[in-house]
Structure formats: C-alpha cells, structure tokens
Amino acid sequence: MAETLKITNLHVSVEGKPILRGVNLTIRRGETHALMGPNGSGKSTLGNAVMGHPNYEVTEGTIELNGEDVLAMDASERARAGIFMAFQRPMAIPGVKMADFLRHATTNVRNPSRKEGQELIPMRQFRKELTEKMDQLRMDVEFARRYVNDGFSGGEMKRAEILQMAMLRPKFAILDETDSGLDVDAVKLASQSIAQIGREQAEGEEMGILIITHHDKLLENNVPDFTHVMLGGRIVETGGVELAQELYTEGYDRIRAAYPDAAAADAEMQQATAAV
Amino acid sequence: MATDLLENGTIGEINKYDFITPSHDVFRAARGLNANIVAQISEMKKEPGWMRDFRLRSLKIFESKPMPLWGGDIGINFQDIYYYLKPTDQQGKTWDDVPQDIKDTFDRLGIPEAEKKYLAGVKAQFESEVVYGSLQEDLGKKGVLFTDTDTALRDHPDLLREYFGKIIPPEDNKFAALNSAVWSGGSFIYVPPGVKIEFPLQAYFRINAEQMGQFERTLIIVDEGAEVHYVEGCTAPMYTTESLHSAVVEIIVKKHGRCRYTTIQNWANNIYNLVTKRAMAYEDSLMEWIDGNLGSRLTMKYPAVYMMEPGARGEILSIAFSSKGQHQDAGAKVVHCAPNTKSRIISKSISKNGGRSSYRGLCKVEKGATGCKSNVVCDALILDPQSRSDTYPYIEVEESDVQIEHEASVSRIGEEQLFYLMSRGLSEAESSSMIVSGFIEPLIKELPMEYAVEMNRLIELQMEGSVG
Ligand SMILES: Nc1ncnc2c1ncn2[C@@H]1O[C@H](COP(=O)(O)OP(=O)(O)O)[C@@H](O)[C@H]1O
Ligand SMILES: [Mg+2]
C-alpha cells in the first residue's frame, strides 16, 4: 500500500483565533492534489500546521504519516520523516550561506537519527549533487554562496525553495504559491522541475504533492488527480482537474453560493484580517 | 563537560589551584599597591630612571582618580592583588596540575599540543622557537623589531622614550594609570618605512615571550608606508589565577601606513578585563581594530582611533558574547581631528542565559575637521528573555559639513527563522547556532582563517545546550 499522509478533522487556531474548522484530506505517494480557494481561506494555515509551525495550534483532529502521529513531532522531526513545504514567504537568514544550510539539512533528512556534531555528508558528494540540481534549475553556482533568502528577488526565493525540495527528496511536499513572483519562463521551468523531482524521489516511489495555487501554469506539468476548494477554513468541494480549470477561469462565485455557511465563515475571517 | 565549564563558570573557581608556593616569595612583589612596591617592580626589572619616575607618577594619578561611574560594577580590592610576578615564578606548574576540564576544552577546540601547554600557563614560552626563529631572522633583516616590551625598554630605549605613554597618558583613565604604574610584558613592534609584513604577527611568535600578563603594555609603531597585522590572544579559555587584567595598547600609524590589530579573547568567568586601546592615525593611513570578546565577569573595552591628519581612516569591528554572570561593556571610539577623515564601526553582540552586553560608542568630530564621514552600525542579538542588551551612543560634532550615520538594532532570535531552519530538518539547537553564526559572519570573515574556524567552533560550544 502506498505511503499516506492523512489529515482528519483538523482544527487550527492562530493567536486563539480559529482558522481551520475541520479539514479532511488524504494524500498518497504518487498523487498530485491541487488546493485552491480565495485569499485568506486558510490554505497556508493548513500547510504551516502540517509542517509544525509552533504558532499554529491544533485544537482538534489528527495528522498521520503512515499511521504515525505527526502532531507529536516538532518541525525538524517532520522534515526528517519526509514532509516538506515550499513557503509562500520564505525567511531570510542573514550570514548563513545556502550551501552550509543545505548541507546540514540534507544530512539530517537523509540520516534522520543523526545526532548533532556527527559527520555531515561528504563535501565532494554534496557539491556534486547540489551543482547538478542547480544546473537543472538554471541557477548560477554563485547562488550557493549567497545568504539564505537574504536580498533574494521573489523569483529567486521560489527557485531556492524548489532547489531545497530537490535536495531533500521528501515523500510529501506542499508547494504554497510557488508560482507567484515568477515570470512566464520561470513558471514553466518551475512546473517542469517539480514534475521531474516528483518522479525522481527516493526509493523509486514518487512524491505526494499538494500544490496551492491560483493559476493553471504549475498544473500543466503536474496534472492534479484531485482538486480541493477551501473556503472559510474547510475543504468544501473536491473534484478532478476540471474543477481546477473551472476555478481559475470562473472564480469562486458558484462555490460561495453553494456553501453559504463556509462563505459566511470566510467573510468573517476576511473582516478579522481587515481589522488588523 | 567542556560546555559546563563555560556555562557554569567552573573556570572561575580555578583560584583554588594556587600554583605559586610561598617558597617563591623572594621573586615577587608584596601584595597590594603603594610607592614602595612600584619602585621595587622597577628595580627588579632594572629599568632606567625615567621609567621608574613614570611609574610613580602614574601611581599618584591612579590613586587620585575615582572609579568610573559608568560601565559595569567593578568589585575589586586593589590592595588584595599581587602586581608583579617574575616570570620564573610561574614555571612551577606542570601539565598534571592543569584541571581536566581545561584540558578537555582544549581538546574540543582542537588546540595543538604545544600550544595547550602555553595556554595553560605551564610553559612560559611557546615551544616553537625553531619554527619561528627563521621568521624572526627574516623580520630582522627588514629592520622590523618584534619583542616583548620589557626587552624593548632595554634594547631600544630611544624609541620607547619617544612613544611610550604618549598615545595613552596615565591621566587618561584610572585603569590606564594603574597599568602605567605596574605594567609588565606585552608586545613591542616597530615596522620601518615602506616595509609590508605579509603574514599576521602573533603574540606567541615572540622569542623570550613572557607569560600572558595581567598588566600588559603593547606599543606598535608603523612608520610611513609600512603595513602590519598583529594578532593577540586565542580562542581557548584563558586560564589564569588572577582576577584583574588591565592592558594598555598604544599604536601609531604614520603617513600612508596600515595597521590591523586583531584580538580574540575568551576569559574565565572571574576575570575583570579593563583595557585601554588607542591608535593615532596620520595622513592617509588606515587603522583597523578587530575585537572579539567572550566570557569574563566584566569587560570594559573601547578601542579608539584618533584621526590626526587629512585622509586618515579608522575601522573598528567588534563582537561580544556574554552568558550567565557576564557583562560585556564594549564599543568603540572614533575621533576626527582633521578634515576628510573617515571612520566605520560595526559592533555585534550576543547575549544568552542572562548575560548582558552593552555597546558604548563615541563619535567625535572636532572643530575644523570638515568633510568627515562616520558610519556606525551596532546590532544586538538576544537569545532569551533573561538576557539584556543596551546601546549608549555618544555623538559630539563641532562641524556642520560632516556625514554621520548611526544605525542600531536589537533582535531576538526569531521564531520564524527557527521554524524555517527546523522545517528543513535542522534541530532546534543547530538552528539557533546557525542563526548566531550568521549574525556574526560579517566579522568572522575578517579574521585570519584559523581564528575564524576556532571562533565558529567556540560559538558552537557556547550555544550547545542553550535551548530546550
Ligand atoms: N501567523 C498568523 N498570524 C495571524 N493571523 C494569521 C496568521 N496566519 C494566518 N492568519 C490568518 O488566518 C487566515 C487564513 O490565512 P492563510 O492561511 O494565510 O490564508 P490563505 O493562504 O488561504 O490566503 C487569515 O485570516 C489570516 O489573517
Ligand atoms: Mg497563503
């Protein structure tokens, strides 16, 4: 049976404010899922909660990876268990070189039981692999010497996130608006790279992918097996690729009309945000 | 183990290892401080009369000056200290006498065997005369003088008489006066016109070096168009039985000269480290201080550059790391005395486990010093709510045609940054350690390679066990 990331009845609050109100979602390795929904509906919140951000408090529900309790793990353990998220807004870490950071990360994720201070993967092997992946993403080698996300353009940040995914070879990846901030050519390259990385994963098994997007481009090479629509902190409808096509051309009017409760919750969340 | 040593201040309890036995009394001045003792020090060193008078005059100044009211709490009984130990006194120690904790720390820092003994105070002299002998010879051929200051006073009395105490007179401050009265050891360097020394000169290259002293006195003269980089200290915890250290460093950089002075010090937790460092930079010259301070109960240190003639530049980069029971009151002074002079200060401090770091800086532009530029950046990183950081910038400008920028920032280790690194599989401790190394990276890359590596390792050691 395929490895599975299973989210059941997930409720999440931020600063005591409920955002997610009972999300159910199951992703198997090899599947591609698209997650759509209006701004502020809770898509990034879902990703952050799955990745283990300490400010996103799970008040109810479960997240399991092959039956194991993900909620009991901190972010580091989740990464080592094979979960990855490409962030909508990655953090800058001034003074820390991409290469140093990635060498630590890659070592830990590939050898999850590694203790601090133990050997890192050999420099030569790491460099070779990093250069290969950077070539594929058409990134200049100089990039590895820059400080993590420090002064990166929007496009560079997104590409750096994909590079990290390529090096870490996760079982499950959440890509949060990885297409925003990229020009047409860059989106195309990103789309192809994600598909390729998805196919090339460790142990011969493909990645399970959750793509959060408002556009069609990333989905061209990563045709979703399932499309989910989030509204007011809930997944209100699930369909195939045709649902994605409907949403990025027609918008969310039909969805709002069909799910008035969720639409009301969504409006409330939007207001709370506007008030801030 | 070694972390405990740094953490819990075990080093601070080393006082109980009293290696100096009463049988050596004949070689050291009596406890306490008065004119007799100062005269006795001068006599034991067989110094010329002018130095004896200088010491006695300095003692009077020391006695007349009140303790500074700013900085940190200085809990020292000046009458409870031995002010002079003849180097031979200290050779009673053997490697077996050195506590295991210290040895472990040396191992973890990867300090070579020969250096360990030197650092632990077992050897008064670094065991590498053979290696550095040829280097000394090479320097000698170029006319470079590099020796300890006591020897310099014997061998080069004219130079000493001309420059000693001229950059930092005893009147400057209470601790400079104390050092002037009881100084011993330190380095003396003279670089003749046009001579550029390509490699950094290090304190332990010195032949006949005296043991790391309590009241070191360093004098560096960089003649016209000459260049030197001097490196002092090391990253191993400095192991010493005395609690007051008060050094004076005087530097002159003449026209078109360049001098860089790098210090990395990691003091034990019982130490008061009160240092006066000042350079005078002349026409189109460059003076750089790079200063890393770890440990100690209290460090007060503000390296200064006085830009005396047009085109002179001063740069001061400093890092302070303070942990439990430690207070780093460090900073910089730049004084623009001539037109078109430029200065830059970058100061970074890290406080953790209740440690306290203060930045205290002075930027002064004197009347007539038009067209000056000064840029000051000080950033503080605080790792936990118990720790503290303060900034005290003093700006005194008597000219209008000047450009002065001052930026200060205080940040706590960001949860968002921690989460980002952890989401890539780094542990919490690795993540904060990486954020801290990133924070000081702009300074680390200015250090000579081997110091940069040691400094990074030391920060990692300091960071271990600081979270969770
Ligand atoms: N870190 C946070 N702090 C405060 N509010 C947050 C935070 N993250 C999300 N929210 C709130 O949660 C709601 C959903 O946001 P988000 O998950 O980012 O939506 P989406 O990704 O679908 O645009 C919004 O009302 C937003 O303001
Ligand atoms: Mg979002």
Short mmCIF file of N, CA, C and O in Angstrom, two decimals, chain B residues 282-332:
data_model
loop_
_atom_site.label_atom_id
_atom_site.label_comp_id
_atom_site.label_asym_id
_atom_site.label_seq_id
_atom_site.Cartn_x
_atom_site.Cartn_y
_atom_site.Cartn_z
N TYR B 282 47.80 58.89 11.09
CA TYR B 282 48.23 60.10 10.39
C TYR B 282 47.82 60.09 8.92
O TYR B 282 47.09 59.19 8.49
N GLU B 283 48.34 61.02 8.16
CA GLU B 283 47.84 61.28 6.79
C GLU B 283 47.64 60.01 5.95
O GLU B 283 48.55 59.21 5.78
N ASP B 284 46.42 59.88 5.42
CA ASP B 284 46.08 58.78 4.50
C ASP B 284 46.43 57.39 5.04
O ASP B 284 46.69 56.47 4.27
N SER B 285 46.46 57.25 6.32
CA SER B 285 46.77 55.93 6.87
C SER B 285 45.46 55.22 7.24
O SER B 285 44.39 55.81 7.20
N LEU B 286 45.60 53.93 7.55
CA LEU B 286 44.42 53.15 7.94
C LEU B 286 44.70 52.37 9.21
O LEU B 286 45.70 51.65 9.30
N MET B 287 43.84 52.52 10.18
CA MET B 287 43.95 51.72 11.41
C MET B 287 42.67 50.89 11.55
O MET B 287 41.56 51.43 11.48
N GLU B 288 42.84 49.58 11.75
CA GLU B 288 41.67 48.72 11.95
C GLU B 288 41.81 47.94 13.26
O GLU B 288 42.82 47.29 13.50
N TRP B 289 40.78 48.00 14.08
CA TRP B 289 40.72 47.15 15.26
C TRP B 289 39.68 46.06 14.99
O TRP B 289 38.55 46.38 14.63
N ILE B 290 40.04 44.82 15.22
CA ILE B 290 39.05 43.74 15.16
C ILE B 290 39.08 43.06 16.51
O ILE B 290 40.13 42.61 16.96
N ASP B 291 37.96 43.04 17.17
CA ASP B 291 37.99 42.72 18.58
C ASP B 291 36.87 41.74 18.93
O ASP B 291 35.69 42.05 18.77
N GLY B 292 37.24 40.56 19.36
CA GLY B 292 36.23 39.57 19.77
C GLY B 292 36.35 39.30 21.25
O GLY B 292 37.41 38.97 21.75
N ASN B 293 35.25 39.46 21.98
CA ASN B 293 35.29 39.30 23.43
C ASN B 293 34.28 38.27 23.89
O ASN B 293 33.09 38.42 23.65
N LEU B 294 34.79 37.24 24.56
CA LEU B 294 33.88 36.26 25.15
C LEU B 294 34.23 36.10 26.61
O LEU B 294 35.37 36.31 27.02
N GLY B 295 33.24 35.71 27.39
CA GLY B 295 33.49 35.40 28.79
C GLY B 295 33.81 36.62 29.63
O GLY B 295 33.46 37.74 29.28
N SER B 296 34.46 36.40 30.76
CA SER B 296 34.82 37.39 31.79
C SER B 296 33.61 37.79 32.62
O SER B 296 32.48 37.72 32.17
N ARG B 297 33.87 38.24 33.84
CA ARG B 297 32.76 38.77 34.64
C ARG B 297 32.36 40.13 34.08
O ARG B 297 31.21 40.44 33.88
N LEU B 298 33.39 40.94 33.82
CA LEU B 298 33.15 42.26 33.25
C LEU B 298 34.28 42.61 32.30
O LEU B 298 35.45 42.54 32.67
N THR B 299 33.93 42.96 31.09
CA THR B 299 34.91 43.50 30.16
C THR B 299 34.51 44.93 29.86
O THR B 299 33.35 45.21 29.59
N MET B 300 35.47 45.84 29.97
CA MET B 300 35.24 47.22 29.53
C MET B 300 36.34 47.54 28.54
O MET B 300 37.50 47.58 28.89
N LYS B 301 35.94 47.73 27.30
CA LYS B 301 36.95 47.87 26.26
C LYS B 301 36.38 48.66 25.09
O LYS B 301 35.36 48.30 24.54
N TYR B 302 37.01 49.75 24.74
CA TYR B 302 36.50 50.62 23.67
C TYR B 302 37.66 51.04 22.78
O TYR B 302 38.19 52.15 22.93
N PRO B 303 38.10 50.18 21.87
CA PRO B 303 39.24 50.53 21.02
C PRO B 303 38.97 51.86 20.31
O PRO B 303 37.85 52.10 19.87
N ALA B 304 40.00 52.68 20.26
CA ALA B 304 39.81 54.03 19.73
C ALA B 304 40.76 54.31 18.57
O ALA B 304 41.87 53.79 18.52
N VAL B 305 40.28 55.12 17.64
CA VAL B 305 41.16 55.63 16.59
C VAL B 305 41.02 57.15 16.57
O VAL B 305 39.92 57.68 16.46
N TYR B 306 42.16 57.83 16.73
CA TYR B 306 42.20 59.27 16.57
C TYR B 306 42.75 59.56 15.20
O TYR B 306 43.89 59.19 14.91
N MET B 307 41.96 60.20 14.36
CA MET B 307 42.42 60.51 13.01
C MET B 307 43.02 61.90 13.03
O MET B 307 42.31 62.90 13.10
N MET B 308 44.36 61.95 13.00
CA MET B 308 45.09 63.17 13.31
C MET B 308 45.32 64.08 12.11
O MET B 308 45.54 65.26 12.26
N GLU B 309 45.37 63.43 10.89
CA GLU B 309 45.70 64.22 9.70
C GLU B 309 44.74 63.86 8.57
O GLU B 309 44.12 62.79 8.61
N PRO B 310 44.64 64.73 7.57
CA PRO B 310 43.66 64.50 6.49
C PRO B 310 43.83 63.13 5.85
O PRO B 310 44.95 62.63 5.69
N GLY B 311 42.70 62.54 5.48
CA GLY B 311 42.73 61.27 4.75
C GLY B 311 42.89 60.05 5.64
O GLY B 311 42.87 58.92 5.15
N ALA B 312 43.06 60.24 6.93
CA ALA B 312 43.21 59.07 7.82
C ALA B 312 41.88 58.33 7.93
O ALA B 312 40.81 58.94 7.85
N ARG B 313 41.96 57.00 8.09
CA ARG B 313 40.74 56.21 8.24
C ARG B 313 40.84 55.31 9.46
O ARG B 313 41.91 54.78 9.78
N GLY B 314 39.72 55.11 10.11
CA GLY B 314 39.67 54.21 11.26
C GLY B 314 38.51 53.26 11.10
O GLY B 314 37.41 53.67 10.74
N GLU B 315 38.76 51.96 11.35
CA GLU B 315 37.68 50.98 11.29
C GLU B 315 37.72 50.11 12.54
O GLU B 315 38.80 49.65 12.93
N ILE B 316 36.58 49.90 13.14
CA ILE B 316 36.55 49.09 14.35
C ILE B 316 35.42 48.08 14.21
O ILE B 316 34.26 48.45 14.00
N LEU B 317 35.78 46.80 14.26
CA LEU B 317 34.77 45.75 14.20
C LEU B 317 34.82 44.99 15.51
O LEU B 317 35.88 44.54 15.92
N SER B 318 33.68 44.83 16.17
CA SER B 318 33.76 44.07 17.41
C SER B 318 32.59 43.11 17.60
O SER B 318 31.48 43.38 17.13
N ILE B 319 32.89 42.01 18.24
CA ILE B 319 31.87 41.03 18.60
C ILE B 319 31.95 40.82 20.10
O ILE B 319 33.03 40.65 20.65
N ALA B 320 30.81 40.81 20.76
CA ALA B 320 30.81 40.45 22.18
C ALA B 320 29.79 39.34 22.41
O ALA B 320 28.70 39.38 21.83
N PHE B 321 30.18 38.37 23.21
CA PHE B 321 29.28 37.27 23.52
C PHE B 321 29.22 37.16 25.04
O PHE B 321 30.24 36.93 25.68
N SER B 322 28.05 37.37 25.62
CA SER B 322 28.01 37.27 27.07
C SER B 322 26.95 36.27 27.51
O SER B 322 25.86 36.21 26.94
N SER B 323 27.31 35.50 28.49
CA SER B 323 26.42 34.47 29.01
C SER B 323 26.20 34.72 30.50
O SER B 323 26.53 35.79 31.01
N LYS B 324 25.72 33.71 31.19
CA LYS B 324 25.40 33.82 32.61
C LYS B 324 26.51 34.49 33.44
O LYS B 324 27.66 34.08 33.36
N GLY B 325 26.15 35.49 34.21
CA GLY B 325 27.12 36.12 35.10
C GLY B 325 28.16 36.97 34.39
O GLY B 325 29.17 37.35 34.98
N GLN B 326 27.94 37.27 33.12
CA GLN B 326 28.94 38.02 32.37
C GLN B 326 28.37 39.34 31.88
O GLN B 326 27.21 39.42 31.52
N HIS B 327 29.23 40.33 31.87
CA HIS B 327 28.83 41.63 31.34
C HIS B 327 29.91 42.14 30.40
O HIS B 327 31.05 42.33 30.81
N GLN B 328 29.51 42.31 29.14
CA GLN B 328 30.44 42.87 28.16
C GLN B 328 30.03 44.31 27.93
O GLN B 328 28.97 44.58 27.38
N ASP B 329 30.87 45.24 28.38
CA ASP B 329 30.62 46.64 28.10
C ASP B 329 31.69 47.04 27.11
O ASP B 329 32.80 47.40 27.47
N ALA B 330 31.35 46.89 25.82
CA ALA B 330 32.38 47.07 24.81
C ALA B 330 31.87 48.05 23.77
O ALA B 330 30.68 48.35 23.73
N GLY B 331 32.76 48.54 22.98
CA GLY B 331 32.33 49.51 21.99
C GLY B 331 33.50 50.05 21.23
O GLY B 331 34.45 49.32 20.94
N ALA B 332 33.46 51.34 20.91
CA ALA B 332 34.48 51.92 20.06
C ALA B 332 34.45 53.43 20.19
O ALA B 332 33.44 54.01 20.57
#
